[in-house]
XYZ file of C-alpha atoms in Angstrom:
440
model
C 188.203 137.261 214.469
C 191.261 138.041 216.616
C 190.696 138.899 220.268
C 193.110 141.636 221.110
C 192.035 142.256 224.685
C 190.029 139.536 226.458
C 189.544 141.782 229.474
C 187.772 144.473 227.478
C 184.010 144.181 228.165
C 183.229 145.744 224.779
C 185.286 143.001 223.124
C 183.400 140.384 225.096
C 179.985 141.627 224.021
C 181.018 141.641 220.361
C 181.867 137.930 220.278
C 178.283 136.776 220.253
C 177.486 139.296 217.521
C 180.160 137.934 215.184
C 178.190 135.169 213.518
C 181.172 133.621 211.745
C 183.307 133.505 214.868
C 180.446 132.061 216.911
C 179.786 129.360 214.296
C 183.476 128.418 214.184
C 183.636 128.248 217.979
C 180.523 126.085 218.084
C 181.968 123.790 215.400
C 185.209 123.322 217.342
C 183.449 122.555 220.603
C 181.030 120.175 218.898
C 183.902 118.310 217.217
C 185.826 118.037 220.495
C 182.669 116.915 222.307
C 182.208 114.015 219.863
C 185.846 113.039 220.375
C 185.578 113.136 224.159
C 182.267 111.402 224.901
C 181.565 107.702 224.530
C 178.277 107.562 222.614
C 177.880 103.859 223.418
C 177.925 104.514 227.155
C 175.542 107.433 226.736
C 172.789 105.002 225.688
C 172.550 103.603 229.224
C 172.015 107.001 230.864
C 168.604 108.435 231.640
C 167.637 111.457 229.535
C 168.001 113.900 232.438
C 171.330 112.453 233.522
C 172.561 112.447 229.925
C 171.670 116.126 229.480
C 173.522 117.057 232.679
C 176.603 115.060 231.646
C 176.724 116.600 228.172
C 176.289 120.063 229.635
C 179.163 119.472 232.061
C 181.471 118.393 229.222
C 180.503 121.375 227.048
C 181.133 123.815 229.893
C 184.565 122.249 230.382
C 185.359 122.590 226.677
C 184.272 126.240 226.655
C 186.578 126.921 229.580
C 189.463 125.247 227.743
C 188.883 127.527 224.744
C 189.592 130.515 227.012
C 187.166 132.661 225.039
C 185.442 135.390 227.076
C 181.675 134.898 226.841
C 178.990 136.509 228.942
C 176.394 134.277 230.588
C 173.833 134.701 227.798
C 176.375 133.834 225.087
C 177.632 130.807 227.002
C 174.106 129.488 227.536
C 173.330 129.970 223.853
C 176.512 128.120 222.901
C 175.709 125.185 225.215
C 172.190 124.832 223.843
C 173.298 125.030 220.211
C 176.040 122.438 220.706
C 173.464 120.128 222.289
C 171.211 120.634 219.273
C 174.136 119.857 216.943
C 174.879 116.655 218.842
C 171.437 115.171 219.384
C 169.031 117.311 217.379
C 168.758 119.052 214.029
C 171.150 121.892 214.660
C 170.009 125.479 214.050
C 166.400 124.535 213.242
C 165.852 122.680 216.520
C 164.396 125.768 218.295
C 162.018 126.271 215.355
C 160.793 122.686 215.699
C 160.107 123.345 219.372
C 157.767 126.249 218.556
C 154.215 124.827 218.217
C 153.013 127.928 216.343
C 155.350 127.339 213.380
C 153.653 125.323 210.633
C 156.397 125.400 207.974
C 160.186 125.660 208.057
C 161.652 126.556 204.665
C 165.428 126.501 204.260
C 166.282 128.087 200.905
C 170.022 127.982 201.546
C 172.427 127.821 204.477
C 171.879 131.536 205.154
C 168.168 131.914 204.304
C 165.640 130.257 206.598
C 161.954 131.167 206.513
C 159.032 130.076 208.680
C 155.285 130.202 208.383
C 153.406 131.175 211.526
C 149.615 131.620 211.548
C 149.591 131.460 207.758
C 152.193 134.205 207.268
C 155.760 133.765 205.950
C 158.665 135.510 207.672
C 162.449 135.339 207.424
C 164.378 134.259 210.539
C 167.884 135.030 211.748
C 168.696 131.296 211.810
C 171.748 130.349 209.728
C 173.773 127.210 209.089
C 177.556 127.275 209.149
C 177.750 126.498 205.423
C 176.201 124.223 202.796
C 178.079 121.209 204.177
C 176.507 121.832 207.585
C 173.020 122.021 206.075
C 173.638 118.832 204.071
C 174.753 117.075 207.249
C 171.444 117.933 208.939
C 169.480 116.754 205.875
C 171.355 113.438 205.873
C 170.631 113.031 209.571
C 166.897 113.426 208.905
C 166.626 111.084 205.934
C 168.865 108.352 207.330
C 166.571 107.876 210.321
C 163.723 106.736 208.046
C 165.849 104.567 205.785
C 166.063 107.085 202.947
C 169.190 108.460 201.275
C 170.201 111.608 199.452
C 173.273 111.983 197.241
C 174.219 112.950 193.684
C 172.561 109.822 192.278
C 169.372 110.515 194.251
C 169.391 114.300 194.785
C 165.895 114.757 196.227
C 163.938 112.870 198.849
C 160.721 112.831 200.862
C 161.026 111.838 204.496
C 159.449 112.558 207.850
C 160.403 113.560 211.369
C 159.541 111.458 214.450
C 156.511 113.683 215.131
C 155.137 112.947 211.635
C 156.161 116.255 210.076
C 156.704 115.998 206.323
C 160.198 116.690 204.985
C 161.395 117.339 201.445
C 165.035 117.940 200.626
C 166.792 118.640 197.339
C 170.508 119.140 196.813
C 172.919 120.172 194.037
C 173.181 119.766 191.115
C 169.380 120.117 191.025
C 169.340 122.879 193.659
C 171.507 125.578 192.128
C 172.104 127.728 195.239
C 172.872 124.858 197.600
C 170.799 122.307 199.553
C 167.165 123.239 200.223
C 164.972 121.820 202.964
C 161.199 122.103 203.435
C 159.446 120.895 206.583
C 155.667 120.796 206.858
C 154.909 120.670 210.570
C 152.232 118.593 212.257
C 151.375 119.104 215.878
C 152.104 116.468 218.486
C 148.339 116.225 218.882
C 146.634 116.600 215.500
C 143.716 119.000 215.276
C 140.277 117.508 215.804
C 137.054 118.549 214.158
C 136.099 120.708 217.151
C 139.372 122.612 216.693
C 138.609 123.223 213.019
C 135.136 124.500 213.958
C 136.649 126.820 216.563
C 139.133 128.222 214.047
C 136.358 128.820 211.528
C 137.824 126.341 209.040
C 134.655 124.247 209.001
C 131.035 125.124 209.728
C 129.356 123.158 212.531
C 126.616 121.950 210.178
C 129.180 120.687 207.666
C 131.105 118.961 210.459
C 127.940 117.062 211.442
C 127.348 116.007 207.835
C 130.950 114.836 207.441
C 130.784 112.940 210.726
C 127.661 111.137 209.554
C 129.239 110.476 206.148
C 132.278 108.802 207.697
C 130.183 106.711 210.077
C 127.890 105.534 207.256
C 130.872 104.611 205.041
C 130.536 107.316 202.399
C 133.631 107.635 200.170
C 135.163 111.108 200.535
C 137.794 112.886 198.432
C 139.452 115.989 199.923
C 140.691 118.482 197.319
C 142.950 121.486 197.801
C 146.225 123.174 196.946
C 149.551 122.929 198.741
C 149.357 123.889 202.410
C 145.579 124.188 202.517
C 145.156 121.593 205.264
C 144.076 118.475 203.373
C 145.947 116.085 205.676
C 144.706 117.967 208.745
C 141.084 117.515 207.637
C 141.742 113.873 206.763
C 143.088 113.312 210.268
C 140.050 115.052 211.757
C 137.649 112.889 209.716
C 139.439 109.709 210.737
C 138.415 110.220 214.362
C 134.843 109.310 213.358
C 135.816 105.850 212.049
C 134.483 103.199 214.476
C 137.147 101.489 216.565
C 135.807 98.090 215.520
C 136.994 98.512 211.923
C 140.310 97.447 210.407
C 142.020 100.400 208.699
C 144.865 100.256 206.184
C 146.596 103.603 205.575
C 148.852 104.098 202.548
C 151.182 107.088 202.241
C 154.286 108.275 200.444
C 155.563 109.620 203.734
C 153.644 108.579 206.854
C 151.859 111.635 208.284
C 148.474 110.455 209.493
C 147.839 110.114 213.219
C 145.050 107.562 213.418
C 143.807 107.014 216.961
C 142.077 103.698 216.337
C 143.779 100.565 217.632
C 143.223 98.330 214.606
C 145.392 100.215 212.097
C 148.076 98.993 209.703
C 150.251 101.807 208.328
C 152.006 101.299 204.989
C 154.621 103.575 203.445
C 156.200 103.594 199.999
C 159.878 102.862 199.437
C 162.155 104.580 196.898
C 164.533 102.595 194.675
C 167.933 101.684 196.082
C 171.246 102.885 194.692
C 170.999 100.285 191.911
C 167.560 101.585 190.966
C 165.803 98.500 192.327
C 163.441 97.722 195.184
C 160.974 100.574 194.666
C 157.534 100.070 196.203
C 154.887 102.498 194.916
C 151.528 103.535 196.322
C 149.887 101.420 193.627
C 151.790 98.361 194.870
C 150.602 99.072 198.404
C 146.963 99.635 197.399
C 146.956 96.292 195.601
C 148.548 94.593 198.592
C 146.105 96.263 200.992
C 143.197 94.563 199.213
C 144.655 91.224 200.351
C 144.845 92.361 203.981
C 141.106 92.243 204.714
C 140.635 96.000 205.207
C 137.348 97.542 206.282
C 138.610 100.904 205.091
C 141.499 102.070 202.977
C 142.939 105.543 203.500
C 145.282 106.824 200.791
C 147.106 109.861 202.160
C 147.265 111.498 198.750
C 146.385 109.995 195.388
C 149.054 111.046 192.890
C 149.378 108.532 190.085
C 148.226 105.157 188.774
C 147.056 104.018 192.208
C 143.914 106.058 191.455
C 142.607 103.167 189.329
C 143.111 100.577 192.056
C 141.649 102.914 194.682
C 138.494 103.479 192.605
C 138.113 99.752 192.009
C 138.479 99.107 195.739
C 135.772 101.684 196.495
C 133.521 100.004 193.919
C 134.049 96.485 195.258
C 132.983 96.637 198.880
C 135.518 98.943 200.522
C 133.101 101.760 201.290
C 134.116 104.539 203.617
C 137.507 105.056 202.014
C 139.186 108.466 202.295
C 141.861 110.237 200.264
C 143.196 113.651 199.289
C 144.158 115.147 195.927
C 145.847 118.324 194.707
C 143.305 120.429 192.786
C 141.949 123.971 192.769
C 138.231 123.089 192.477
C 136.040 120.060 193.036
C 135.542 119.740 189.272
C 139.302 119.920 188.701
C 139.724 117.134 191.270
C 137.622 114.797 189.139
C 139.568 115.748 185.996
C 142.863 115.060 187.737
C 141.544 111.741 189.019
C 140.697 110.755 185.449
C 144.199 111.699 184.295
C 145.751 109.645 187.094
C 143.745 106.580 186.102
C 145.248 106.869 182.625
C 148.696 106.951 184.257
C 148.092 103.351 185.332
C 148.759 102.374 181.716
C 145.292 100.987 181.010
C 143.769 102.065 177.706
C 140.326 102.819 179.125
C 137.776 105.046 177.375
C 136.963 108.315 179.136
C 133.354 107.327 179.733
C 134.391 104.112 181.492
C 136.747 106.031 183.780
C 134.121 108.648 184.592
C 131.584 105.955 185.390
C 134.101 104.462 187.822
C 134.631 107.876 189.437
C 130.906 108.658 189.613
C 130.192 105.292 191.209
C 133.127 105.306 193.651
C 133.284 108.881 195.000
C 130.269 110.224 196.895
C 131.556 113.504 198.367
C 134.245 115.939 197.222
C 135.210 118.764 199.581
C 137.351 121.729 198.544
C 139.745 123.533 200.897
C 141.302 126.921 200.189
C 143.991 128.907 201.926
C 143.090 132.601 201.872
C 145.566 135.523 201.685
C 145.131 136.229 205.409
C 146.516 132.761 206.158
C 143.212 131.170 207.162
C 142.235 127.821 205.704
C 138.584 127.043 205.071
C 136.471 124.294 203.618
C 134.766 126.320 200.892
C 132.624 123.698 199.181
C 131.009 120.360 199.937
C 129.756 118.705 196.755
C 127.946 115.436 196.093
C 128.452 113.296 192.986
C 125.040 112.047 191.862
C 125.875 110.058 188.714
C 126.334 110.572 184.983
C 124.542 112.537 182.300
C 125.891 111.509 178.924
C 129.677 111.668 179.262
C 129.627 114.174 182.135
C 129.860 113.466 185.855
C 126.984 115.241 187.597
C 127.925 117.046 190.789
C 125.805 119.285 193.025
C 126.975 121.688 195.722
C 125.456 121.105 199.146
C 127.328 123.781 201.151
C 129.469 126.686 199.975
C 131.449 129.427 201.680
C 130.478 132.883 200.432
C 133.238 135.413 200.903
C 131.797 138.905 201.300
C 135.099 140.734 201.420
C 138.013 141.607 203.697
C 137.788 143.629 206.921
C 140.063 146.500 207.970
C 142.519 144.038 209.539
C 142.881 142.101 206.290
C 140.798 139.170 207.527
C 138.459 137.307 205.218
C 134.771 137.932 205.961
C 132.051 135.546 204.852
C 129.660 132.800 205.898
C 128.708 129.226 205.104
C 125.389 128.754 203.345
C 123.376 125.739 202.310
C 122.324 125.589 198.672
C 118.920 124.107 199.507
C 119.809 120.702 198.014
C 119.225 117.649 200.161
C 121.980 115.160 199.214
C 121.204 111.552 198.296
C 123.653 110.115 200.844
C 121.484 111.409 203.696
C 119.327 108.325 203.142
C 122.226 106.341 204.625
C 121.982 108.511 207.732
C 118.295 107.639 208.165
C 118.911 103.914 207.754
C 121.773 104.040 210.266
C 119.767 106.037 212.791
C 121.873 109.192 212.516
C 119.736 112.267 213.045
C 120.284 115.454 211.077
C 119.201 118.755 212.709
C 116.027 120.096 211.035
C 116.570 122.755 208.399
C 120.295 122.055 208.027
C 120.005 121.930 204.231
C 117.570 124.815 203.859
C 118.708 127.747 201.771
C 118.705 131.063 203.657
C 115.822 133.375 202.812
C 116.809 136.513 200.907
């Protein structure tokens, strides 16, 4: 964009509105900044001193460009160059917003966010596909992952534990795509979930007792329903005296206990070697003297090893699974066991499931963006070739109010679960009438 009259105030105000010109200017200043500063010497500076020094250099470079910018445009340029140098470029402000739960980059010019369960398009743009790819490479390289034509998609994580998935051409037709599932600096606790209406107080008490008495729990739900959030909340009830081994594809859990060993899978290298799967880690965990094993999400053949661990003295294990209902969760678990390559009869697998899993909880994300635990079910055994499961609590949706919010309530089914006997033996008291079915 040519500047015909730098003294014209109208011309000045239009500079910040010209996205292409602004991006080019930012790119030039960023490139010159990298050439001018000594990154090695920057390591010895305190964070505050480093920020002041970088700001001083950027201001000097802007002055050398002799481009008329008003104060707001100059401040924006300084901040964005800082983000390009030490952060994740255009999405850095989105990462700083605690209300944003998902950042979805469909292409260099289409960036969406989810806030309070609702999707919205932003005005954030990358300079081009190469710029977006550069940011993706910066993310994945920090956790020892890679992304290129031979490995065109990757799972990674940010320093705060947020989950990242990236996929690039030729698999992504319209250019690189980036998906970030945010996790707060301080993960939500059970009291937070109760306050948000995601879990009923009675159910929270039952789940707390179940974790403390080493009941095996499987959390079922679709994408973005809050399975990992609930798993984190349940983990706070694990006694600090126990040794916990967590196993994840991409480390997301924030366990507060001191005696925790965190394990993470590893993808194959460029030669296709060196892959470490969740099944490998589950097997290895059994040799590490765990009191509890937490599998972030069971996805494949590790289901067999996890069930065997639960059936051989590792009570109190926790995991999540993608499924739309509690019954579907058990069907998927059976399918995953078969993925381990063992030719086991269906009845044998179902007996393993019925013996290993005690509680299955289902989480749903409603159209209004709210996430709720809608069913707590107990597995009681087998009848013939069928796993017997009974609902203990359910969420009854009555409708939607004038504001589009889901209206409903949690109700007990009147069934007193078998695992409550563990509560009595352990001295955990259950409020009277908690399992009673409402009259009428």
